[in-house]
Coordinates of C-alpha atoms and ligand atoms in Angstrom, one line a residue:
M401 CA 14.0 55.6 16.5
G402 CA 11.0 57.0 18.4
S403 CA 9.3 54.9 21.1
S404 CA 6.1 54.4 18.9
S405 CA 8.1 52.9 16.0
F406 CA 10.1 50.8 18.5
S407 CA 6.9 49.3 20.0
C408 CA 5.6 48.8 16.4
S409 CA 8.8 46.8 15.6
L410 CA 8.4 44.8 18.8
L411 CA 4.8 44.1 18.0
F412 CA 5.8 42.9 14.6
L413 CA 8.5 40.6 16.0
V414 CA 6.0 39.2 18.5
L415 CA 3.5 38.5 15.8
L416 CA 6.2 37.0 13.6
G417 CA 7.1 34.7 16.5
L418 CA 3.5 33.7 16.9
V419 CA 3.1 32.9 13.2
L420 CA 6.3 30.8 13.2
N421 CA 5.1 29.0 16.4
V422 CA 1.8 28.2 14.7
A423 CA 3.7 26.8 11.7
V424 CA 5.7 24.6 14.1
L425 CA 2.6 23.5 16.0
C426 CA 0.8 22.7 12.8
N427 CA 3.4 20.0 12.1
G428 CA 2.1 16.5 12.2
G429 CA 4.0 13.5 13.4
K430 CA 7.6 12.6 12.4
T431 CA 9.4 13.2 9.2
S432 CA 12.4 10.8 9.3
N433 CA 15.8 12.2 8.8
F434 CA 17.2 8.8 7.9
V435 CA 20.1 9.2 5.4
R436 CA 19.9 6.8 2.5
P437 CA 22.2 6.1 -0.4
V438 CA 21.5 8.0 -3.6
E439 CA 22.7 5.7 -6.3
K440 CA 20.3 5.2 -9.2
T441 CA 17.7 2.4 -9.1
I442 CA 18.3 0.1 -12.0
D443 CA 16.6 -3.1 -13.2
M444 CA 18.2 -6.5 -12.8
P445 CA 19.6 -7.9 -16.1
L446 CA 17.3 -10.4 -17.9
D447 CA 19.6 -13.4 -17.4
S448 CA 19.6 -13.0 -13.6
M449 CA 16.0 -13.6 -13.2
F450 CA 15.4 -17.4 -13.7
S451 CA 14.4 -19.7 -10.9
E452 CA 14.9 -23.5 -11.3
S453 CA 14.4 -24.6 -7.7
L454 CA 10.6 -24.9 -7.7
L455 CA 10.2 -28.6 -8.5
A456 CA 12.5 -29.8 -5.8
T457 CA 10.7 -27.6 -3.2
M458 CA 7.3 -28.9 -4.3
L459 CA 8.4 -32.5 -3.6
L460 CA 9.6 -31.5 -0.2
N461 CA 6.3 -29.9 0.5
S462 CA 4.2 -32.8 -0.8
T463 CA 2.6 -33.5 2.6
T464 CA 1.2 -30.0 2.9
Q465 CA -2.2 -29.2 1.5
I466 CA -2.5 -27.8 -1.9
L467 CA -5.3 -25.2 -1.8
L468 CA -5.0 -23.5 -5.0
C469 CA -3.2 -23.8 -8.3
S470 CA -2.6 -20.6 -10.2
W471 CA -0.5 -18.7 -12.6
D472 CA 0.5 -19.9 -16.0
W473 CA 3.2 -17.6 -17.3
S474 CA 5.8 -18.5 -19.9
H475 CA 7.1 -21.7 -18.2
N476 CA 3.8 -23.0 -16.9
K477 CA 5.3 -24.2 -13.7
A478 CA 4.1 -22.2 -10.7
I479 CA 2.0 -23.8 -8.1
L480 CA 0.8 -22.5 -4.8
V481 CA 1.4 -24.7 -1.8
Y482 CA 0.8 -23.7 1.8
N483 CA -0.4 -25.0 5.1
P484 CA -4.0 -23.8 5.9
S485 CA -4.1 -21.6 9.0
A486 CA -6.4 -21.9 11.9
V487 CA -9.8 -20.3 11.3
G488 CA -12.1 -18.2 13.5
P489 CA -12.4 -14.6 14.5
D490 CA -9.5 -14.8 17.0
A491 CA -7.1 -16.8 14.8
P492 CA -3.8 -14.9 14.3
Y493 CA -2.7 -14.2 10.8
T494 CA 0.3 -12.3 9.4
F495 CA 0.1 -10.2 6.2
G496 CA 3.0 -8.7 4.3
L497 CA 2.6 -5.4 2.5
I498 CA 4.5 -4.6 -0.7
G499 CA 3.8 -2.1 -3.4
D500 CA 5.2 -0.7 -6.6
L501 CA 7.8 -3.4 -6.6
G502 CA 9.3 -3.5 -10.2
Q503 CA 12.4 -5.6 -10.8
S504 CA 15.4 -3.5 -9.9
F505 CA 18.2 -4.5 -7.5
D506 CA 16.3 -2.5 -4.9
S507 CA 13.1 -4.6 -5.6
N508 CA 15.3 -7.7 -4.9
R509 CA 16.4 -6.2 -1.6
T510 CA 12.7 -5.5 -0.6
L511 CA 11.6 -9.0 -1.5
T512 CA 14.6 -10.5 0.4
H513 CA 13.8 -8.4 3.5
Y514 CA 10.2 -9.6 3.4
E515 CA 11.2 -13.2 3.0
M516 CA 13.8 -12.9 5.8
N517 CA 11.6 -11.0 8.2
P518 CA 11.4 -13.1 11.3
Q519 CA 7.6 -12.3 11.6
K520 CA 7.1 -14.5 8.5
G521 CA 4.2 -13.1 6.5
K522 CA 1.7 -15.7 5.2
T523 CA 0.1 -13.7 2.4
V524 CA 1.3 -10.6 0.5
L525 CA -1.2 -7.8 0.1
F526 CA 0.2 -6.1 -3.0
V527 CA -1.0 -2.5 -3.6
G528 CA -0.4 -2.3 -7.4
D529 CA 2.3 -1.6 -10.0
L530 CA 3.9 -5.0 -10.5
S531 CA 6.4 -5.3 -13.3
Y532 CA 6.9 -1.8 -14.8
A533 CA 7.1 -3.5 -18.2
D534 CA 5.4 -0.5 -19.7
N535 CA 8.5 1.5 -19.1
Y536 CA 10.2 -0.5 -21.8
P537 CA 9.9 0.0 -25.6
N538 CA 6.6 -1.4 -26.9
H539 CA 5.6 -2.4 -23.3
D540 CA 8.1 -5.3 -23.6
N541 CA 6.2 -8.3 -22.2
V542 CA 9.4 -10.2 -21.6
R543 CA 9.6 -7.9 -18.6
W544 CA 6.2 -9.2 -17.4
D545 CA 7.7 -12.8 -17.6
T546 CA 10.9 -11.9 -15.8
W547 CA 8.8 -10.2 -13.0
G548 CA 6.8 -13.4 -12.7
R549 CA 10.1 -15.4 -12.3
F550 CA 11.5 -12.8 -9.9
T551 CA 8.5 -13.0 -7.5
E552 CA 7.9 -16.7 -8.0
R553 CA 10.3 -17.6 -5.1
S554 CA 7.6 -16.2 -2.8
A555 CA 4.4 -16.2 -4.9
A556 CA 4.7 -19.9 -5.6
Y557 CA 4.4 -20.7 -1.9
Q558 CA 2.0 -18.2 -0.4
P559 CA -0.9 -16.2 -1.8
W560 CA -0.3 -12.7 -3.2
I561 CA -3.5 -10.6 -3.4
W562 CA -3.2 -8.2 -6.2
T563 CA -4.4 -4.6 -6.6
A564 CA -4.1 -3.2 -10.1
G565 CA -2.0 0.0 -10.5
N566 CA -1.5 2.4 -13.4
H567 CA 1.4 0.4 -14.7
E568 CA -1.0 -2.6 -15.3
I569 CA -3.1 -0.6 -17.8
D570 CA -0.7 -1.3 -20.8
F571 CA -2.9 0.7 -23.1
A572 CA -0.8 1.3 -26.2
P573 CA -2.9 2.0 -29.3
E574 CA 0.3 3.2 -31.2
I575 CA 1.3 -0.5 -31.4
G576 CA -2.2 -1.9 -31.8
E577 CA -2.8 -2.8 -28.1
T578 CA -6.1 -1.2 -27.4
K579 CA -7.4 -3.6 -24.6
P580 CA -6.4 -2.1 -21.2
F581 CA -4.9 -4.5 -18.6
K582 CA -4.3 -7.3 -21.2
P583 CA -0.9 -8.6 -20.0
Y584 CA -1.9 -8.2 -16.3
T585 CA -5.3 -10.0 -16.5
H586 CA -3.8 -12.8 -18.7
R587 CA -1.1 -13.5 -16.1
Y588 CA -2.9 -12.7 -12.8
H589 CA -6.4 -14.1 -12.4
V590 CA -8.1 -11.6 -10.1
P591 CA -11.8 -11.6 -9.5
Y592 CA -12.4 -8.2 -11.1
K593 CA -15.4 -9.3 -13.0
A594 CA -17.4 -9.5 -9.8
S595 CA -17.3 -5.7 -9.6
G596 CA -18.0 -5.2 -13.3
V597 CA -14.8 -3.6 -14.4
L598 CA -11.2 -2.8 -13.5
L599 CA -11.4 0.9 -14.4
H600 CA -14.2 3.4 -13.8
F601 CA -15.0 3.8 -10.1
G602 CA -17.2 6.9 -10.6
K603 CA -20.6 7.3 -9.0
Y604 CA -23.2 4.8 -10.1
T605 CA -20.7 2.8 -12.2
P606 CA -20.9 -1.0 -11.8
Q607 CA -17.9 -0.8 -9.4
Y608 CA -19.5 1.8 -7.3
K609 CA -22.7 -0.2 -7.0
W610 CA -20.8 -3.4 -6.3
L611 CA -18.9 -1.8 -3.3
E612 CA -22.1 -0.1 -2.1
A613 CA -23.7 -3.6 -1.9
E614 CA -20.6 -5.4 -0.7
L615 CA -19.6 -3.3 2.4
P616 CA -22.8 -3.9 4.4
K617 CA -22.4 -7.6 3.8
V618 CA -19.1 -7.9 5.7
N619 CA -19.9 -10.0 8.8
R620 CA -17.4 -8.6 11.4
T621 CA -17.9 -11.7 13.6
E622 CA -16.6 -13.9 10.8
T623 CA -14.3 -11.2 9.4
P624 CA -13.2 -8.9 12.3
W625 CA -10.6 -6.9 10.3
L626 CA -11.7 -4.8 7.4
I627 CA -8.7 -3.9 5.3
V628 CA -8.9 -2.0 2.0
L629 CA -6.2 -2.0 -0.7
M630 CA -6.1 0.6 -3.4
H631 CA -3.4 2.1 -5.7
A632 CA -3.5 5.9 -5.5
P633 CA -3.5 7.1 -1.9
W634 CA -6.2 9.5 -0.6
Y635 CA -4.0 11.0 2.0
N636 CA -0.5 11.8 0.9
S637 CA 1.9 14.6 1.9
Y638 CA 4.5 14.0 -0.8
N639 CA 4.8 16.3 -3.8
Y640 CA 4.1 13.4 -6.1
H641 CA 0.6 12.3 -7.2
Y642 CA -0.8 14.9 -4.7
M643 CA -4.6 14.6 -4.4
E644 CA -4.8 12.2 -7.4
G645 CA -7.2 10.0 -5.3
E646 CA -9.4 12.9 -4.4
T647 CA -12.4 12.1 -6.7
M648 CA -12.4 8.5 -5.3
R649 CA -12.1 9.8 -1.7
V650 CA -15.1 12.1 -2.1
M651 CA -17.3 9.2 -3.3
Y652 CA -16.1 6.3 -1.0
E653 CA -14.7 7.8 2.2
P654 CA -18.2 8.1 4.0
W655 CA -18.6 4.4 3.5
F656 CA -15.2 3.6 4.9
V657 CA -16.1 5.5 8.1
E658 CA -19.6 4.1 8.3
Y659 CA -18.5 0.5 7.9
K660 CA -15.5 0.9 10.2
V661 CA -12.7 0.1 7.9
D662 CA -9.6 -0.5 10.0
V663 CA -6.8 0.4 7.6
V664 CA -6.4 1.4 4.0
F665 CA -3.1 0.5 2.2
A666 CA -2.1 2.3 -1.0
G667 CA 0.9 2.6 -3.3
H668 CA 1.6 4.8 -6.2
V669 CA 3.8 7.3 -4.3
H670 CA 7.3 5.7 -4.1
A671 CA 7.9 6.3 -0.4
Y672 CA 6.4 5.4 3.0
E673 CA 3.8 7.3 5.0
R674 CA 1.4 6.4 7.8
S675 CA -1.5 8.7 8.8
E676 CA -3.4 9.0 12.1
R677 CA -7.1 8.1 12.0
I678 CA -8.6 10.9 10.0
S679 CA -11.5 11.8 7.8
N680 CA -12.6 14.6 5.6
V681 CA -16.3 13.5 5.2
A682 CA -17.6 16.9 6.4
Y683 CA -16.2 18.7 3.3
N684 CA -18.7 19.5 0.6
I685 CA -16.8 22.3 -1.2
V686 CA -19.1 25.1 -0.3
N687 CA -18.5 24.8 3.5
G688 CA -14.8 25.2 3.1
K689 CA -14.0 22.4 5.6
C690 CA -11.2 21.0 3.4
T691 CA -8.8 20.1 6.2
P692 CA -8.9 16.5 7.3
V693 CA -9.7 16.1 11.0
A694 CA -8.7 13.6 13.6
D695 CA -11.5 10.9 13.6
Q696 CA -11.2 7.7 15.7
T697 CA -14.1 6.2 13.7
A698 CA -12.0 6.5 10.5
P699 CA -9.3 4.2 9.0
V700 CA -5.5 4.7 9.2
Y701 CA -4.1 5.4 5.8
I702 CA -0.7 3.9 4.9
T703 CA 1.2 4.5 1.7
I704 CA 3.6 1.6 1.0
G705 CA 4.6 2.3 -2.6
D706 CA 8.3 1.9 -1.7
G707 CA 9.0 -1.5 -3.2
G708 CA 12.0 -0.2 -5.2
N709 CA 11.1 0.0 -8.9
L710 CA 13.3 1.7 -11.5
E711 CA 11.5 5.0 -11.2
G712 CA 13.3 5.7 -7.9
L713 CA 12.2 7.2 -4.6
A714 CA 9.8 10.1 -4.1
T715 CA 11.8 12.4 -1.8
N716 CA 10.1 15.7 -2.0
M717 CA 7.6 16.3 0.8
T718 CA 5.1 19.1 1.5
E719 CA 6.2 21.3 4.4
P720 CA 5.2 21.6 7.2
Q721 CA 4.2 18.0 7.7
P722 CA 0.4 18.0 7.9
A723 CA -1.2 17.1 11.3
Y724 CA -2.8 14.0 9.8
S725 CA 0.6 12.5 8.9
A726 CA 2.0 10.4 11.7
Y727 CA 5.3 9.2 10.1
R728 CA 6.8 9.6 6.6
E729 CA 10.1 8.5 5.1
A730 CA 11.5 8.2 1.6
S731 CA 13.1 4.8 1.8
F732 CA 12.4 1.5 0.1
G733 CA 10.9 -1.2 2.3
H734 CA 8.0 -3.4 3.2
A735 CA 5.5 -3.7 6.1
I736 CA 3.9 -6.4 8.2
F737 CA 0.3 -6.4 9.5
D738 CA 0.2 -9.0 12.2
I739 CA -3.3 -9.8 13.4
K740 CA -3.2 -11.2 17.0
N741 CA -7.0 -11.7 17.5
R742 CA -10.2 -9.8 16.8
T743 CA -9.2 -6.8 18.8
H744 CA -5.5 -6.2 18.3
A745 CA -3.0 -6.2 15.4
Y746 CA 0.6 -5.1 15.4
Y747 CA 1.8 -3.2 12.4
N748 CA 5.4 -2.4 11.5
W749 CA 7.4 -1.0 8.6
H750 CA 11.0 -2.1 7.7
R751 CA 13.4 -0.1 5.6
N752 CA 15.8 -2.1 3.4
Q753 CA 19.0 -0.7 4.8
D754 CA 18.3 -2.2 8.3
G755 CA 18.6 -5.7 9.6
Y756 CA 15.7 -8.0 8.9
A757 CA 14.1 -7.7 12.3
V758 CA 14.5 -3.9 12.7
E759 CA 11.3 -1.9 12.8
A760 CA 11.5 1.7 11.5
D761 CA 7.9 2.5 12.2
S762 CA 5.2 0.6 14.2
M763 CA 1.7 0.9 15.7
W764 CA -0.7 -1.2 17.7
F765 CA -4.0 -1.3 15.9
N766 CA -7.2 -1.5 17.9
N767 CA -10.0 -3.0 15.8
R768 CA -12.7 -0.4 14.9
Y769 CA -15.6 -2.8 15.3
W770 CA -14.5 -4.9 18.4
H771 CA -12.3 -2.5 20.3
P772 CA -12.6 1.0 19.0
V773 CA -10.4 2.8 21.6
D774 CA -8.1 5.7 20.7
D775 CA -5.0 4.3 19.1
S776 CA -3.4 7.5 17.8
T777 CA 0.3 7.8 18.0
S778 CA 0.9 11.6 17.6
S779 CA 0.3 14.0 20.5
Q780 CA -1.4 16.5 18.2
S781 CA -4.2 14.2 17.1
Ligands
FE2_1039 FE1 4.3 3.2 -9.1

């Protein structure tokens, strides 16, 4: 080999090394290497999902204030009973986060872990896909009822705030069911009429106009934390439902940055992921700026679609991990968003295989309106 071809090979190796280094440096935060069991996720049998303990518990709680009566599914017996919390901008409050729950044995583990978590969530923020009844022949509505009984042990005693997911649509013209969301809206009385419709978020639709008018009305002195729930995530580095939320992101993301949304929770992808604070509001297609950038004025995006439904885990991730992704792991679990006061909240995610108090991922949130300091958790951001 001549000296010129040797130096060419050397140059090639150096360049290859640089390219590989760039690939490593482009990696985002942490991809968990947690080893999880691989047995199939299966639904609990029908006869295991009855709860008869509610009446006795209601009597024990008779001195607490009844704030809201709701739900009227097949047994017409659910009632919501809870102690009112302190109010005010610095009042602490603890939310649970659950998504894509279903009614499998893994769903039961997720709900049990939420109930046994020593942080004691007071309200569940549910990011869509409740019963998965539509996975059964003829969208078997018995599975809507069994899901109500399964979650009753928590939902009867604390509020669950619902987001509709694609498994709530139940549109089945082949069996004469042509009204979308019928089983869901008959069982779960959500205030969707205020925004016009459940579907159709496109530009200048009633829902678009509703959100455009609603966001400026949020008084951050009365409501310091601005939390958004949606079903399909805007930022997702799994090879499932990749960029399905893109049309919605293009329309609504500038508002989320302008109105200082603190955090956005989504489901849909059956795994866990937390982003850094990022935005992609500069992208207008022709300028080519399609890579999300670190942006401390933007929300953190969290995918919590890991409730444990029968469809199983999303395990396939894009590689390398994008810079915007702070932590990702394909395990079932739930999360807690623990508001301490108007400036700080402690967030943590729990995988089902761990003890009830174990945190697999966590982050201190600094409120974007009251205390907008850098709270990133990855060195790259
Ligand atoms: Fe789902």
